[in-house]
């Protein structure tokens, strides 16, 4: 009976560890996004995190109906990258991101209602920066 209880607890523990790892720590998607960086700030009451918004060309349909601008909401955990992005507001940037299935509060905000796809996007490096020549600067 003790072996059965031990193995049952072990299986449940491994299942919980697997769920937490694959949902919160395993990178689900990795890639790049390009657009004009028009908002970058520090947010949070308990966990201060760097949050930014990149305006991408085009429009997209809203989840509740209608149309939205094509915005990419993201978080930054690396202070060096955050300091660099602060200087890039209003410029055309190409950033590399990692997407996690679920969010952790100390890693940044959960922007599921703002982004096209659910998940937490964390920018880990800037791949290129150039002056913006788009109509976005005419706001």
Short mmCIF file of C-alpha atoms in Angstrom, two decimals:
data_model
loop_
_atom_site.label_atom_id
_atom_site.label_comp_id
_atom_site.label_asym_id
_atom_site.label_seq_id
_atom_site.Cartn_x
_atom_site.Cartn_y
_atom_site.Cartn_z
CA UNK A 1 0.00 0.00 0.00
CA UNK A 2 2.88 2.39 0.76
CA UNK A 3 4.37 1.80 -2.70
CA UNK A 4 1.03 2.64 -4.30
CA UNK A 5 0.73 5.88 -2.33
CA UNK A 6 4.36 6.80 -3.06
CA UNK A 7 4.00 6.24 -6.80
CA UNK A 8 0.63 8.04 -6.90
CA UNK A 9 2.10 11.08 -5.16
CA UNK A 10 5.16 10.91 -7.43
CA UNK A 11 3.01 10.81 -10.59
CA UNK A 12 0.85 13.72 -9.40
CA UNK A 13 3.96 15.73 -8.47
CA UNK A 14 5.57 15.07 -11.88
CA UNK A 15 2.33 16.05 -13.64
CA UNK A 16 2.16 19.35 -11.73
CA UNK A 17 5.86 20.08 -12.40
CA UNK A 18 5.36 19.27 -16.10
CA UNK A 19 2.30 21.53 -16.35
CA UNK A 20 4.07 24.43 -14.65
CA UNK A 21 7.18 24.03 -16.81
CA UNK A 22 5.36 23.79 -20.15
CA UNK A 23 2.85 26.54 -19.32
CA UNK A 24 5.07 29.13 -17.61
CA UNK A 25 8.73 28.50 -18.45
CA UNK A 26 9.00 26.72 -21.80
CA UNK A 27 9.20 29.09 -24.77
CA UNK A 28 6.15 28.40 -26.93
CA UNK A 29 7.11 30.66 -29.84
CA UNK A 30 10.15 32.71 -30.77
CA UNK A 31 10.45 35.25 -33.55
CA UNK A 32 10.66 38.87 -34.55
CA UNK A 33 8.28 41.78 -34.88
CA UNK A 34 8.88 45.05 -36.67
CA UNK A 35 7.14 48.38 -36.41
CA UNK A 36 7.31 51.81 -34.82
CA UNK A 37 7.94 51.79 -31.08
CA UNK A 38 5.54 54.38 -29.74
CA UNK A 39 5.16 53.52 -26.06
CA UNK A 40 7.66 52.20 -23.52
CA UNK A 41 7.26 52.52 -19.76
CA UNK A 42 7.71 50.93 -16.35
CA UNK A 43 4.46 49.57 -14.88
CA UNK A 44 3.30 47.64 -11.85
CA UNK A 45 2.48 48.01 -8.20
CA UNK A 46 4.29 45.01 -6.71
CA UNK A 47 6.48 43.93 -9.62
CA UNK A 48 7.84 46.83 -11.69
CA UNK A 49 8.19 45.65 -15.28
CA UNK A 50 9.10 47.29 -18.57
CA UNK A 51 6.18 47.34 -21.01
CA UNK A 52 6.12 48.51 -24.62
CA UNK A 53 3.89 48.80 -27.66
CA UNK A 54 4.99 48.56 -31.28
CA UNK A 55 2.61 49.84 -33.94
CA UNK A 56 2.77 47.55 -36.97
CA UNK A 57 1.52 48.36 -40.47
CA UNK A 58 -2.08 47.46 -41.28
CA UNK A 59 -5.22 46.89 -39.26
CA UNK A 60 -6.74 43.78 -37.73
CA UNK A 61 -10.19 42.68 -36.64
CA UNK A 62 -10.97 43.09 -32.96
CA UNK A 63 -12.00 40.10 -30.85
CA UNK A 64 -15.28 41.80 -29.95
CA UNK A 65 -15.94 42.96 -33.51
CA UNK A 66 -14.80 46.03 -35.40
CA UNK A 67 -11.24 46.97 -36.33
CA UNK A 68 -8.13 47.75 -34.28
CA UNK A 69 -4.71 49.04 -35.12
CA UNK A 70 -2.14 46.30 -35.37
CA UNK A 71 -0.32 46.74 -32.07
CA UNK A 72 2.24 44.40 -30.54
CA UNK A 73 2.26 44.62 -26.73
CA UNK A 74 5.32 43.17 -25.02
CA UNK A 75 7.37 43.07 -21.83
CA UNK A 76 11.13 43.35 -21.31
CA UNK A 77 12.97 41.64 -18.45
CA UNK A 78 16.54 42.64 -19.32
CA UNK A 79 17.45 46.16 -18.11
CA UNK A 80 20.09 46.64 -20.83
CA UNK A 81 17.50 45.96 -23.55
CA UNK A 82 15.00 48.21 -21.73
CA UNK A 83 17.50 51.09 -21.57
CA UNK A 84 18.14 50.71 -25.30
CA UNK A 85 14.43 50.64 -26.13
CA UNK A 86 13.81 53.83 -24.13
CA UNK A 87 16.03 55.63 -26.64
CA UNK A 88 14.17 54.14 -29.64
CA UNK A 89 10.70 55.61 -29.11
CA UNK A 90 9.36 56.89 -32.44
CA UNK A 91 11.82 54.79 -34.46
CA UNK A 92 11.35 51.73 -36.64
CA UNK A 93 12.57 48.73 -34.60
CA UNK A 94 12.90 45.02 -35.22
CA UNK A 95 12.83 43.08 -31.96
CA UNK A 96 13.27 39.41 -31.11
CA UNK A 97 10.69 37.97 -28.71
CA UNK A 98 9.93 34.80 -26.80
CA UNK A 99 6.30 33.88 -26.26
CA UNK A 100 5.16 31.91 -23.21
CA UNK A 101 1.77 30.20 -22.97
CA UNK A 102 0.90 31.75 -19.61
CA UNK A 103 2.20 34.82 -17.85
CA UNK A 104 4.16 35.30 -14.65
CA UNK A 105 3.66 38.60 -12.82
CA UNK A 106 7.38 39.29 -12.38
CA UNK A 107 7.98 38.74 -16.10
CA UNK A 108 5.50 41.41 -17.21
CA UNK A 109 1.87 42.10 -17.99
CA UNK A 110 -0.55 39.68 -19.55
CA UNK A 111 -1.66 41.34 -22.80
CA UNK A 112 -4.07 38.66 -24.00
CA UNK A 113 -6.79 41.22 -24.71
CA UNK A 114 -4.41 43.49 -26.63
CA UNK A 115 -2.42 41.12 -28.85
CA UNK A 116 -3.76 39.11 -31.77
CA UNK A 117 -2.73 35.84 -30.07
CA UNK A 118 -2.87 34.91 -26.40
CA UNK A 119 0.35 34.49 -24.43
CA UNK A 120 3.03 36.56 -22.80
CA UNK A 121 5.54 38.17 -25.18
CA UNK A 122 8.97 38.98 -23.73
CA UNK A 123 11.44 40.91 -25.90
CA UNK A 124 15.00 39.76 -25.30
CA UNK A 125 16.97 41.72 -27.93
CA UNK A 126 16.81 44.49 -30.49
CA UNK A 127 17.82 43.31 -33.94
CA UNK A 128 17.72 46.62 -35.81
CA UNK A 129 16.76 50.27 -35.37
CA UNK A 130 16.25 52.87 -38.07
CA UNK A 131 14.54 56.24 -38.27
CA UNK A 132 10.86 55.95 -39.04
CA UNK A 133 9.72 57.23 -42.41
CA UNK A 134 6.12 56.03 -42.00
CA UNK A 135 2.97 58.06 -41.48
CA UNK A 136 2.98 56.98 -37.80
CA UNK A 137 5.07 60.04 -36.94
CA UNK A 138 2.28 62.35 -38.04
CA UNK A 139 0.03 61.67 -34.99
#
